[in-house]
């Protein structure tokens, strides 16, 4: 079965600093990986996905993710964090059309 | 293009009652999936519908059911509500859902509270 893990429940970053939200995966076959963000009392917003090709995937709001096959990781990154980036972030893997989510990482960006 | 819409946004029910939640997918999307989000269990897949047929199902009891209409709108029903059913129920749509590369776009969710 496919699975993803987000090893950090919370990440704290100062505004303007780079941020990384970690995700590792365990899949058989080709991994189709996704990142979503959730703001309070809102649904999930799609940020980016990795299907195949370039290991660096660019997404919405300045976010990007690096796919690393040898380390089975798909970390979310942003060069300069904004206070408005504070939210709950989910990594997910597609398993036959259904998404398997990690437990989520709370990102807090302080001014 | 309008996004995924869900109604109602908030619901309060008592144990033993039943509830129906509604989801309208993005125009042109034919696959609708439902997820349950709770603090303890996180995000869990309930089921997926395509062309009015349930195509995929998660590990939830039979009290959880759904259906899809010819216009791709979907409803999910929970009968004999339990306290543990309190959750945010999210609906997501994709064009076909037949490709693992398809992106699922989520609605704002329905917050169900069972008293």
PDB file of N, CA, C and O in Angstrom, chain B residues 8-15 17-19 21 81 86 110-115:
ATOM      1  N   UNK B   8     -24.726  21.790   3.292  1.00  0.00           N
ATOM      2  CA  UNK B   8     -24.489  23.092   3.925  1.00  0.00           C
ATOM      3  C   UNK B   8     -23.042  23.208   4.396  1.00  0.00           C
ATOM      4  O   UNK B   8     -22.298  22.233   4.333  1.00  0.00           O
ATOM      5  N   UNK B   9     -22.638  24.340   4.851  1.00  0.00           N
ATOM      6  CA  UNK B   9     -21.285  24.488   5.368  1.00  0.00           C
ATOM      7  C   UNK B   9     -21.168  23.981   6.802  1.00  0.00           C
ATOM      8  O   UNK B   9     -20.112  23.497   7.206  1.00  0.00           O
ATOM      9  N   UNK B  10     -22.233  24.096   7.548  1.00  0.00           N
ATOM     10  CA  UNK B  10     -22.240  23.655   8.948  1.00  0.00           C
ATOM     11  C   UNK B  10     -23.544  22.920   9.255  1.00  0.00           C
ATOM     12  O   UNK B  10     -24.610  23.287   8.756  1.00  0.00           O
ATOM     13  N   UNK B  11     -23.413  21.885  10.082  1.00  0.00           N
ATOM     14  CA  UNK B  11     -24.561  21.080  10.482  1.00  0.00           C
ATOM     15  C   UNK B  11     -24.384  20.635  11.921  1.00  0.00           C
ATOM     16  O   UNK B  11     -23.282  20.232  12.306  1.00  0.00           O
ATOM     17  N   UNK B  12     -25.461  20.689  12.673  1.00  0.00           N
ATOM     18  CA  UNK B  12     -25.459  20.119  14.014  1.00  0.00           C
ATOM     19  C   UNK B  12     -26.574  19.099  14.091  1.00  0.00           C
ATOM     20  O   UNK B  12     -27.735  19.409  13.785  1.00  0.00           O
ATOM     21  N   UNK B  13     -26.224  17.886  14.472  1.00  0.00           N
ATOM     22  CA  UNK B  13     -27.189  16.802  14.577  1.00  0.00           C
ATOM     23  C   UNK B  13     -27.009  16.107  15.925  1.00  0.00           C
ATOM     24  O   UNK B  13     -26.010  16.313  16.620  1.00  0.00           O
ATOM     25  N   UNK B  14     -27.971  15.278  16.281  1.00  0.00           N
ATOM     26  CA  UNK B  14     -27.864  14.489  17.502  1.00  0.00           C
ATOM     27  C   UNK B  14     -27.663  13.022  17.150  1.00  0.00           C
ATOM     28  O   UNK B  14     -27.981  12.577  16.028  1.00  0.00           O
ATOM     29  N   UNK B  15     -27.140  12.293  18.095  1.00  0.00           N
ATOM     30  CA  UNK B  15     -26.879  10.857  17.886  1.00  0.00           C
ATOM     31  C   UNK B  15     -28.138  10.139  17.425  1.00  0.00           C
ATOM     32  O   UNK B  15     -29.231  10.396  17.916  1.00  0.00           O
ATOM     33  N   UNK B  17     -29.559  10.338  14.547  1.00  0.00           N
ATOM     34  CA  UNK B  17     -30.159  10.959  13.363  1.00  0.00           C
ATOM     35  C   UNK B  17     -29.361  10.594  12.116  1.00  0.00           C
ATOM     36  O   UNK B  17     -28.314   9.964  12.184  1.00  0.00           O
ATOM     37  N   UNK B  18     -29.907  11.002  10.970  1.00  0.00           N
ATOM     38  CA  UNK B  18     -29.166  10.824   9.735  1.00  0.00           C
ATOM     39  C   UNK B  18     -28.933  12.188   9.092  1.00  0.00           C
ATOM     40  O   UNK B  18     -29.611  13.174   9.442  1.00  0.00           O
ATOM     41  N   UNK B  19     -27.985  12.251   8.182  1.00  0.00           N
ATOM     42  CA  UNK B  19     -27.643  13.530   7.569  1.00  0.00           C
ATOM     43  C   UNK B  19     -27.270  13.308   6.098  1.00  0.00           C
ATOM     44  O   UNK B  19     -26.743  12.245   5.731  1.00  0.00           O
ATOM     45  N   UNK B  21     -25.264  15.302   2.915  1.00  0.00           N
ATOM     46  CA  UNK B  21     -24.401  16.398   2.496  1.00  0.00           C
ATOM     47  C   UNK B  21     -24.361  16.429   0.971  1.00  0.00           C
ATOM     48  O   UNK B  21     -24.402  15.375   0.332  1.00  0.00           O
ATOM     49  N   UNK B  81     -26.250   8.455  13.248  1.00  0.00           N
ATOM     50  CA  UNK B  81     -25.048   9.211  13.590  1.00  0.00           C
ATOM     51  C   UNK B  81     -24.494   8.844  14.963  1.00  0.00           C
ATOM     52  O   UNK B  81     -25.239   8.618  15.927  1.00  0.00           O
ATOM     53  N   UNK B  86     -18.475  13.247  14.035  1.00  0.00           N
ATOM     54  CA  UNK B  86     -18.193  14.678  13.987  1.00  0.00           C
ATOM     55  C   UNK B  86     -16.883  14.893  13.246  1.00  0.00           C
ATOM     56  O   UNK B  86     -15.838  14.339  13.625  1.00  0.00           O
ATOM     57  N   UNK B 110     -17.995  20.526   4.668  1.00  0.00           N
ATOM     58  CA  UNK B 110     -19.155  20.644   5.553  1.00  0.00           C
ATOM     59  C   UNK B 110     -18.706  20.215   6.937  1.00  0.00           C
ATOM     60  O   UNK B 110     -18.213  19.097   7.118  1.00  0.00           O
ATOM     61  N   UNK B 111     -18.868  21.105   7.896  1.00  0.00           N
ATOM     62  CA  UNK B 111     -18.510  20.784   9.286  1.00  0.00           C
ATOM     63  C   UNK B 111     -19.715  20.180   9.970  1.00  0.00           C
ATOM     64  O   UNK B 111     -20.719  20.854  10.191  1.00  0.00           O
ATOM     65  N   UNK B 112     -19.618  18.897  10.297  1.00  0.00           N
ATOM     66  CA  UNK B 112     -20.702  18.174  10.969  1.00  0.00           C
ATOM     67  C   UNK B 112     -20.361  17.998  12.430  1.00  0.00           C
ATOM     68  O   UNK B 112     -19.289  17.485  12.766  1.00  0.00           O
ATOM     69  N   UNK B 113     -21.260  18.423  13.282  1.00  0.00           N
ATOM     70  CA  UNK B 113     -21.122  18.219  14.725  1.00  0.00           C
ATOM     71  C   UNK B 113     -22.255  17.339  15.197  1.00  0.00           C
ATOM     72  O   UNK B 113     -23.425  17.637  14.935  1.00  0.00           O
ATOM     73  N   UNK B 114     -21.910  16.246  15.860  1.00  0.00           N
ATOM     74  CA  UNK B 114     -22.910  15.318  16.399  1.00  0.00           C
ATOM     75  C   UNK B 114     -22.920  15.440  17.922  1.00  0.00           C
ATOM     76  O   UNK B 114     -21.883  15.255  18.573  1.00  0.00           O
ATOM     77  N   UNK B 115     -24.091  15.776  18.457  1.00  0.00           N
ATOM     78  CA  UNK B 115     -24.217  15.968  19.914  1.00  0.00           C
ATOM     79  C   UNK B 115     -24.890  14.780  20.572  1.00  0.00           C
ATOM     80  O   UNK B 115     -25.690  14.075  19.929  1.00  0.00           O
TER      81      UNK B 115
END
